[in-house]
Amino acid sequence: MGVKEILLVKYGEIILKGLNRSKFENMLESNIKRTAGADAIKEMKASQAIIYIIPAEGVDIDALAKKISKVFGILSIIKAGVFPKDMDVILSEGVEYVAPFLKDLKTFKVEAKRSDKKFPYNSPEISRLMGGEVLAKCHHLKVNVNEPDTVVRVEIRDNEAYVFADSAVTKGLGGMPVRSNGRATLLISGGIDSPVAGWMMAKRGVEIEAVHFCSPPYTSELAKEKVISLAKILAQYTGGYTLYIVPFTEQQLAIRDNCPEEHLTLVMRRMMMKVAEKIAQRNKSQALITGESLGQVASQTIEALGVTTDAVNMNILRPLIGMDKEEIITIARKIGTFETSILPYEDCCTVFVPKHPTTRPKIESVLKSEGKIDMEYWVNKAVEETEWMRIEAE
Ligand code: ATP
Ligand code: MG
């Protein structure tokens, strides 16, 4: 029989939230529950800035910790052994339990805490006994009270005792619980940038919805499947959400056939923003999110971004604006979207690639180009024909 184990979740920034703290804790707890799956957790309770998670019978605790480590707002997850409140058992079985987590370390110290003041040993006594036992069993270790490689902890609670080492840790992502900072609609393409942009805003607590523009037959069913795969990876962090799929072929052809070539991309981007804004208003989003990065392409110069921003009244969040491609790729790898993003695909933007796009557009002349088509008609048509699907983490 193995030792019964639980997870201790430490959270970060939400502690700063003062009065709102319990609301934030509740959000974090419900996000943990949702991410873990309905049946994976037997019990969960918060106490002194730690959330204690008791897994359900038969659940692989390491897999559970890994899954939960994707919940924003968590700094770290520590695995602890649960023992009866019997000092002899705590010393013998407790030390045996933590020993594997001390294997590659040189120094440690013990910290004990007891919420049950009737326990026959006080905290300094527990620390001393436990320290002695660790030294006796792990000959490679020395005590260092100031800068230990790890802290071995003993917590005497009301019904049981927890023994764990800080080195038994799965690192979290930090950030704030999703849903604690409003809702926004991500314009998601099949590229590298936009999934990262969505992830970064979700990390700041924003609940995500997503919209994708496709232009069949110029873009294939496979390109759409790829976006759905990316959306599902993102959902591991954000929880489930709605992906709106906008058929955009006729709109792009109308632009191509009627607007001056130098402004094709900008008129298209303005139309995308207008469609996304309408969808966002319907799903009660407070902002749009794009993966734009200053200077990355002709449509992302400071002037071009201004022209795009001008198309809508809604706030546009561009979390990648100051990042280099290399930095964006590093995050894409870390969050698991990179390998999917680099699969070959056609984006709807490839329906037309102007040979000479303007990099310093003036809003007046773009508006003039835009006047060649009935913008309102095409935007409304796109919104009407939009389909949606539910995205869940896989
Ligand atoms: P990405 O890697 O995210 O595709 P990109 O560098 O290719 O970005 P663009 O194609 O200019 O840049 O697109 C800029 C942003 O516009 C994207 O990050 C995304 O937010 C949005 N976007 C582009 N194409 C689409 C699309 N087909 N559907 C939804 N949004 C899109
Ligand atoms: Mg793209």
Coordinates of C-alpha atoms and ligand atoms in Angstrom, one line a residue:
M1 CA 0.0 0.0 0.0
G2 CA 1.4 3.4 -1.0
V3 CA 1.2 6.5 1.1
K4 CA -2.0 8.5 0.7
E5 CA -1.1 11.8 -1.0
I6 CA -2.6 15.2 -1.5
L7 CA -1.7 18.4 -3.4
L8 CA -1.0 21.7 -1.9
V9 CA -1.6 24.6 -4.3
K10 CA 0.2 27.9 -3.7
Y11 CA -1.1 30.9 -5.5
G12 CA 0.5 34.2 -6.3
E13 CA -0.8 37.5 -7.4
I14 CA -4.4 37.1 -6.2
I15 CA -3.1 37.5 -2.7
L16 CA -2.6 41.2 -3.5
K17 CA -6.3 41.6 -4.2
G18 CA -7.2 42.5 -0.7
L19 CA -10.9 42.6 -0.2
N20 CA -11.6 40.6 -3.3
R21 CA -9.5 37.8 -2.2
S22 CA -12.1 35.2 -1.4
K23 CA -13.8 35.9 -4.7
F24 CA -10.6 35.2 -6.5
E25 CA -9.9 32.1 -4.5
N26 CA -13.3 30.8 -5.4
M27 CA -12.6 31.4 -9.1
L28 CA -9.2 29.7 -8.8
E29 CA -10.9 26.7 -7.1
S30 CA -13.6 26.4 -9.7
N31 CA -11.0 26.7 -12.5
I32 CA -9.0 23.9 -10.8
K33 CA -12.1 21.7 -10.6
R34 CA -13.0 22.3 -14.2
T35 CA -9.4 21.6 -15.4
A36 CA -9.0 18.5 -13.3
G37 CA -12.3 17.0 -14.5
A38 CA -15.5 16.4 -12.5
D39 CA -14.5 13.1 -10.8
A40 CA -10.7 13.7 -10.2
I41 CA -11.0 15.6 -6.9
K42 CA -12.6 14.3 -3.8
E43 CA -12.2 17.4 -1.7
M44 CA -10.7 20.9 -1.9
K45 CA -10.3 23.6 0.7
A46 CA -8.4 26.8 1.1
S47 CA -6.6 27.7 4.2
Q48 CA -3.9 30.4 4.8
A49 CA -3.2 31.0 1.1
I50 CA -2.9 27.3 0.3
I51 CA -5.5 25.2 -1.5
Y52 CA -5.5 21.6 -0.3
I53 CA -6.6 19.1 -2.9
I54 CA -7.5 15.5 -2.0
P55 CA -7.7 13.5 -5.1
A56 CA -10.4 10.9 -5.7
E57 CA -9.7 7.2 -5.3
G58 CA -7.5 5.8 -8.0
V59 CA -6.4 9.1 -9.5
D60 CA -2.8 9.4 -10.7
I61 CA -1.6 12.3 -8.5
D62 CA 1.3 13.3 -10.7
A63 CA -0.9 13.5 -13.8
L64 CA -3.4 15.5 -11.8
A65 CA -0.7 17.9 -10.7
K66 CA 0.5 18.3 -14.2
K67 CA -3.0 19.1 -15.5
I68 CA -3.7 21.6 -12.8
S69 CA -0.3 23.3 -13.3
K70 CA -1.9 24.9 -16.4
V71 CA -4.4 26.8 -14.3
F72 CA -3.5 30.5 -14.3
G73 CA -3.0 32.0 -10.8
I74 CA -1.1 29.0 -9.5
L75 CA 2.6 29.5 -8.5
S76 CA 3.4 26.0 -7.5
I77 CA 1.9 22.6 -6.6
I78 CA 3.5 20.5 -3.9
K79 CA 2.8 16.8 -3.3
A80 CA 2.4 15.8 0.3
G81 CA 2.1 12.5 2.2
V82 CA -0.8 12.1 4.6
F83 CA -0.1 10.2 7.9
P84 CA -1.9 9.5 11.1
K85 CA -1.1 11.8 14.0
D86 CA 1.3 9.5 15.7
M87 CA 4.8 10.9 16.1
D88 CA 6.5 7.5 15.6
V89 CA 4.7 6.9 12.4
I90 CA 5.4 10.5 11.2
L91 CA 9.1 10.0 11.9
S92 CA 9.5 6.6 10.3
E93 CA 7.1 6.6 7.4
G94 CA 7.2 10.4 6.9
V95 CA 10.9 10.4 6.4
E96 CA 10.8 7.4 4.2
Y97 CA 8.1 9.3 2.1
V98 CA 10.1 12.5 1.7
A99 CA 13.5 10.8 1.2
P100 CA 13.1 10.5 -2.7
F101 CA 12.6 14.2 -2.9
L102 CA 15.8 14.9 -1.1
K103 CA 17.9 12.6 -3.1
D104 CA 19.9 15.1 -5.2
L105 CA 20.2 17.8 -2.6
K106 CA 22.9 18.7 -0.1
T107 CA 21.1 20.7 2.6
F108 CA 17.7 21.0 4.3
K109 CA 15.9 22.2 7.3
V110 CA 12.6 21.2 8.9
E111 CA 9.7 23.5 9.6
A112 CA 6.8 22.2 11.6
K113 CA 3.3 23.7 12.1
R114 CA 0.5 22.4 14.2
S115 CA -3.0 23.7 14.1
D116 CA -3.9 21.1 16.7
K117 CA -2.4 22.5 19.8
K118 CA -3.3 19.4 21.8
F119 CA -0.7 17.3 19.8
P120 CA 1.8 16.2 22.4
Y121 CA 4.8 17.8 20.7
N122 CA 5.1 21.4 19.9
S123 CA 6.5 22.8 16.7
P124 CA 10.2 23.1 17.7
E125 CA 10.1 19.6 19.1
I126 CA 8.6 18.2 16.0
S127 CA 11.3 20.0 13.9
R128 CA 14.1 18.7 16.0
L129 CA 12.9 15.1 16.0
M130 CA 12.2 15.1 12.3
G131 CA 15.6 16.7 11.5
G132 CA 17.3 14.0 13.5
E133 CA 15.5 11.3 11.7
V134 CA 16.2 12.8 8.2
L135 CA 19.9 13.0 9.1
A136 CA 19.9 9.4 10.3
K137 CA 18.3 8.1 7.1
C138 CA 19.8 10.4 4.5
H139 CA 23.6 10.5 5.1
H140 CA 24.3 12.8 2.3
L141 CA 22.4 15.7 3.8
K142 CA 23.3 18.5 6.2
V143 CA 21.2 21.0 8.0
N144 CA 21.3 24.6 6.8
V145 CA 18.8 26.8 8.5
N146 CA 19.6 30.0 6.5
E147 CA 19.8 28.8 2.9
P148 CA 18.6 25.2 2.7
D149 CA 18.2 23.5 -0.7
T150 CA 14.8 22.4 0.5
V151 CA 12.5 22.7 3.5
V152 CA 11.0 19.5 4.9
R153 CA 7.6 20.4 6.4
V154 CA 5.4 18.7 8.9
E155 CA 1.9 20.0 9.4
I156 CA -0.2 18.6 12.2
R157 CA -3.8 19.3 11.2
D158 CA -7.0 18.4 13.1
N159 CA -7.4 14.9 11.8
E160 CA -4.1 14.0 10.2
A161 CA -0.5 15.0 9.6
Y162 CA 1.1 16.1 6.3
V163 CA 4.7 15.5 5.5
F164 CA 6.3 17.0 2.4
A165 CA 9.4 18.7 1.0
D166 CA 9.3 21.9 -1.0
S167 CA 11.4 20.1 -3.6
A168 CA 8.4 17.9 -4.5
V169 CA 7.1 20.8 -6.6
T170 CA 5.4 21.2 -9.9
K171 CA 5.8 24.8 -11.1
G172 CA 2.7 26.8 -12.0
L173 CA 2.4 29.5 -14.6
G174 CA 1.5 32.4 -12.3
G175 CA -0.9 35.0 -13.7
M176 CA -4.5 35.4 -12.5
P177 CA -7.5 33.1 -12.6
V178 CA -9.3 33.1 -15.9
R179 CA -12.6 35.1 -15.6
S180 CA -11.1 37.4 -13.0
N181 CA -10.4 40.1 -15.7
G182 CA -13.3 40.2 -18.1
R183 CA -13.9 38.6 -21.4
A184 CA -12.3 39.2 -24.9
T185 CA -12.6 37.7 -28.3
L186 CA -9.4 36.4 -29.9
L187 CA -8.8 36.6 -33.7
I188 CA -7.2 33.2 -34.2
S189 CA -5.4 32.2 -37.3
G190 CA -3.4 29.0 -37.9
G191 CA -0.1 30.9 -37.4
I192 CA 2.3 31.0 -34.5
D193 CA 1.3 34.4 -33.0
S194 CA -2.4 34.5 -32.3
P195 CA -2.6 31.4 -30.0
V196 CA 0.2 32.9 -28.0
A197 CA -1.6 36.2 -27.8
G198 CA -4.7 34.5 -26.5
W199 CA -2.7 32.6 -24.0
M200 CA -1.0 35.8 -22.7
M201 CA -4.3 37.5 -22.1
A202 CA -5.8 34.5 -20.5
K203 CA -2.8 34.5 -18.2
R204 CA -3.9 37.9 -17.0
G205 CA -7.3 36.5 -16.1
V206 CA -9.2 37.2 -19.3
E207 CA -11.9 34.8 -20.4
I208 CA -11.5 34.0 -24.1
E209 CA -13.8 33.5 -27.0
A210 CA -12.4 33.1 -30.5
V211 CA -13.1 33.9 -34.1
H212 CA -11.5 32.5 -37.2
F213 CA -12.0 33.6 -40.8
C214 CA -11.7 31.0 -43.5
S215 CA -12.0 31.3 -47.3
P216 CA -12.9 28.0 -48.9
P217 CA -12.0 26.8 -51.4
Y218 CA -8.9 29.0 -51.2
T219 CA -8.4 27.7 -47.7
S220 CA -8.8 23.9 -47.1
E221 CA -10.7 21.9 -44.6
L222 CA -7.3 20.9 -43.2
A223 CA -6.5 24.5 -42.5
K224 CA -9.7 24.8 -40.5
E225 CA -9.0 21.6 -38.6
K226 CA -5.6 23.0 -37.7
V227 CA -7.1 26.1 -36.2
I228 CA -9.5 23.8 -34.2
S229 CA -6.5 21.9 -32.9
L230 CA -4.8 25.1 -31.8
A231 CA -8.0 26.2 -30.2
K232 CA -8.2 23.0 -28.2
I233 CA -4.6 23.3 -27.0
L234 CA -5.4 26.9 -25.8
A235 CA -8.5 25.5 -24.0
Q236 CA -6.2 23.5 -21.7
Y237 CA -5.3 26.8 -20.1
T238 CA -8.5 28.8 -20.6
G239 CA -11.2 26.2 -20.2
G240 CA -13.9 25.6 -22.8
Y241 CA -15.1 28.4 -25.1
T242 CA -16.9 29.1 -28.3
L243 CA -15.0 29.3 -31.6
Y244 CA -16.8 31.3 -34.3
I245 CA -16.0 30.4 -37.8
V246 CA -16.6 33.1 -40.4
P247 CA -16.9 32.3 -44.1
F248 CA -15.0 35.1 -45.7
T249 CA -14.5 34.2 -49.4
E250 CA -17.0 36.4 -51.0
Q251 CA -15.9 39.4 -48.9
Q252 CA -12.3 38.9 -49.9
L253 CA -13.2 38.6 -53.6
A254 CA -15.3 41.7 -53.4
I255 CA -12.3 43.6 -51.9
R256 CA -9.9 42.1 -54.5
D257 CA -12.2 43.0 -57.4
N258 CA -13.0 46.6 -56.3
C259 CA -10.4 48.1 -54.1
P260 CA -7.0 49.5 -55.1
E261 CA -4.3 46.9 -54.8
E262 CA -2.1 48.8 -52.3
H263 CA -4.9 48.8 -49.8
L264 CA -6.3 45.2 -50.2
T265 CA -4.8 43.9 -47.0
L266 CA -5.8 46.9 -44.9
V267 CA -9.4 47.0 -46.1
M268 CA -9.6 43.2 -45.4
R269 CA -8.1 43.7 -41.9
R270 CA -10.5 46.5 -41.2
M271 CA -13.4 44.3 -42.3
M272 CA -12.2 41.4 -40.1
M273 CA -12.1 43.7 -37.1
K274 CA -15.6 45.0 -37.8
V275 CA -16.9 41.4 -38.1
A276 CA -15.0 40.4 -34.9
E277 CA -16.4 43.4 -33.1
K278 CA -20.0 42.5 -33.9
I279 CA -19.4 38.9 -32.8
A280 CA -17.7 40.1 -29.7
Q281 CA -20.6 42.4 -28.8
R282 CA -23.0 39.5 -29.1
N283 CA -20.9 37.3 -26.8
K284 CA -20.5 40.2 -24.3
S285 CA -16.7 40.5 -24.8
Q286 CA -15.2 43.8 -23.7
A287 CA -12.2 43.7 -26.1
L288 CA -10.6 42.1 -29.1
I289 CA -7.2 40.3 -29.0
T290 CA -4.8 39.9 -32.0
G291 CA -1.4 38.5 -32.4
E292 CA 0.0 41.6 -34.1
S293 CA 3.6 42.6 -33.3
L294 CA 5.0 46.0 -34.3
G295 CA 6.8 45.9 -37.6
Q296 CA 6.4 42.2 -38.3
V297 CA 4.7 42.7 -41.7
A298 CA 3.5 45.6 -43.8
S299 CA 0.1 45.5 -42.1
Q300 CA 1.7 45.8 -38.7
T301 CA 3.6 49.1 -39.0
I302 CA 2.6 51.7 -36.6
E303 CA 0.5 53.5 -39.3
A304 CA -1.1 50.3 -40.5
L305 CA -2.1 49.3 -36.9
G306 CA -3.6 52.8 -36.5
V307 CA -5.7 52.2 -39.6
T308 CA -6.9 48.8 -38.3
T309 CA -7.7 50.2 -34.8
D310 CA -9.7 52.9 -36.4
A311 CA -12.2 50.4 -37.9
V312 CA -13.7 49.5 -34.5
N313 CA -14.9 51.2 -31.3
M314 CA -13.9 48.2 -29.2
N315 CA -10.6 48.1 -27.3
I316 CA -8.0 45.9 -29.1
L317 CA -5.5 44.1 -26.9
R318 CA -2.2 43.3 -28.7
P319 CA -0.1 41.5 -26.1
L320 CA 2.7 40.6 -28.6
I321 CA 3.1 44.2 -29.8
G322 CA 6.7 44.6 -28.4
M323 CA 7.9 41.1 -28.8
D324 CA 10.4 39.6 -31.3
K325 CA 9.4 36.5 -33.2
E326 CA 12.0 34.5 -31.2
E327 CA 10.3 35.4 -28.0
I328 CA 6.9 34.6 -29.3
I329 CA 8.2 31.2 -30.5
T330 CA 9.7 30.4 -27.1
I331 CA 6.2 30.9 -25.6
A332 CA 4.6 28.9 -28.4
R333 CA 6.9 26.0 -27.6
K334 CA 6.3 26.2 -23.9
I335 CA 2.5 26.2 -24.2
G336 CA 2.5 23.4 -26.8
T337 CA 1.1 25.3 -29.8
F338 CA 4.3 25.6 -31.9
E339 CA 4.3 22.2 -33.5
T340 CA 0.8 22.6 -34.7
S341 CA 1.3 26.2 -35.8
I342 CA 4.1 25.3 -38.1
L343 CA 2.2 22.7 -40.0
P344 CA 1.6 24.0 -43.5
Y345 CA -1.6 25.8 -44.1
E346 CA -3.3 28.5 -46.2
D347 CA -4.5 31.5 -44.2
C348 CA -7.4 33.4 -45.6
C349 CA -5.0 36.3 -46.2
T350 CA -3.5 34.3 -49.0
V351 CA -6.5 34.8 -51.2
F352 CA -4.7 37.9 -52.4
V353 CA -1.2 39.0 -51.6
P354 CA -0.6 42.5 -52.9
K355 CA 2.7 43.0 -54.5
H356 CA 3.2 46.5 -53.2
P357 CA 1.3 47.0 -49.9
T358 CA 1.6 50.4 -48.4
T359 CA 3.5 50.5 -45.2
R360 CA 2.6 54.0 -44.3
P361 CA -1.1 54.2 -45.1
K362 CA -3.1 57.3 -44.5
I363 CA -6.5 56.7 -43.0
E364 CA -8.2 59.1 -45.5
S365 CA -7.0 57.2 -48.5
V366 CA -7.7 53.8 -47.0
L367 CA -11.3 55.0 -46.3
K368 CA -11.5 56.1 -49.9
S369 CA -10.4 52.6 -51.1
E370 CA -12.9 51.1 -48.7
G371 CA -15.7 53.2 -50.2
K372 CA -15.5 51.1 -53.3
I373 CA -17.3 48.3 -51.5
D374 CA -20.5 48.2 -49.4
M375 CA -18.7 47.6 -46.1
E376 CA -21.8 47.3 -44.0
Y377 CA -23.4 44.8 -46.3
W378 CA -20.4 42.5 -46.3
V379 CA -19.8 42.8 -42.6
N380 CA -23.4 41.9 -41.8
K381 CA -23.4 39.0 -44.3
A382 CA -20.3 37.6 -42.7
V383 CA -21.8 37.8 -39.2
E384 CA -25.0 36.2 -40.4
E385 CA -23.2 33.3 -42.0
T386 CA -20.9 32.7 -39.1
E387 CA -21.0 29.2 -37.6
W388 CA -19.9 28.4 -34.1
M389 CA -18.6 25.3 -32.3
R390 CA -17.8 24.5 -28.7
I391 CA -14.1 24.0 -28.0
E392 CA -13.0 21.9 -25.1
A393 CA -9.5 20.9 -23.9
E394 CA -8.2 17.6 -25.2
Ligands
ATP1 P1 -0.4 34.7 -36.8 O1 0.9 34.0 -36.7 O2 -1.2 34.8 -35.6 O3 -1.2 34.1 -38.0 P2 0.7 36.7 -38.5 O4 2.1 37.1 -38.1 O5 0.6 35.7 -39.6 O6 0.0 36.2 -37.2 P3 -1.2 38.4 -39.8 O7 -1.6 37.3 -40.8 O8 -0.9 39.7 -40.4 O9 0.0 38.0 -38.9 O10 -2.4 38.5 -38.8 C1 -2.3 39.3 -37.7 C2 -3.4 39.0 -36.7 O11 -4.6 39.0 -37.3 C3 -3.2 37.5 -36.2 O12 -2.3 37.4 -35.2 C4 -4.6 37.2 -35.8 O13 -4.9 37.7 -34.6 C5 -5.4 37.9 -36.9 N1 -5.7 37.0 -38.0 C6 -5.0 36.8 -39.2 N2 -5.6 35.9 -40.0 C7 -6.7 35.5 -39.3 C8 -7.8 34.6 -39.6 N3 -7.8 33.8 -40.7 N4 -8.8 34.4 -38.7 C9 -8.7 35.2 -37.5 N5 -7.8 36.0 -37.2 C10 -6.8 36.2 -38.1
MG2 MG -1.5 34.7 -39.9

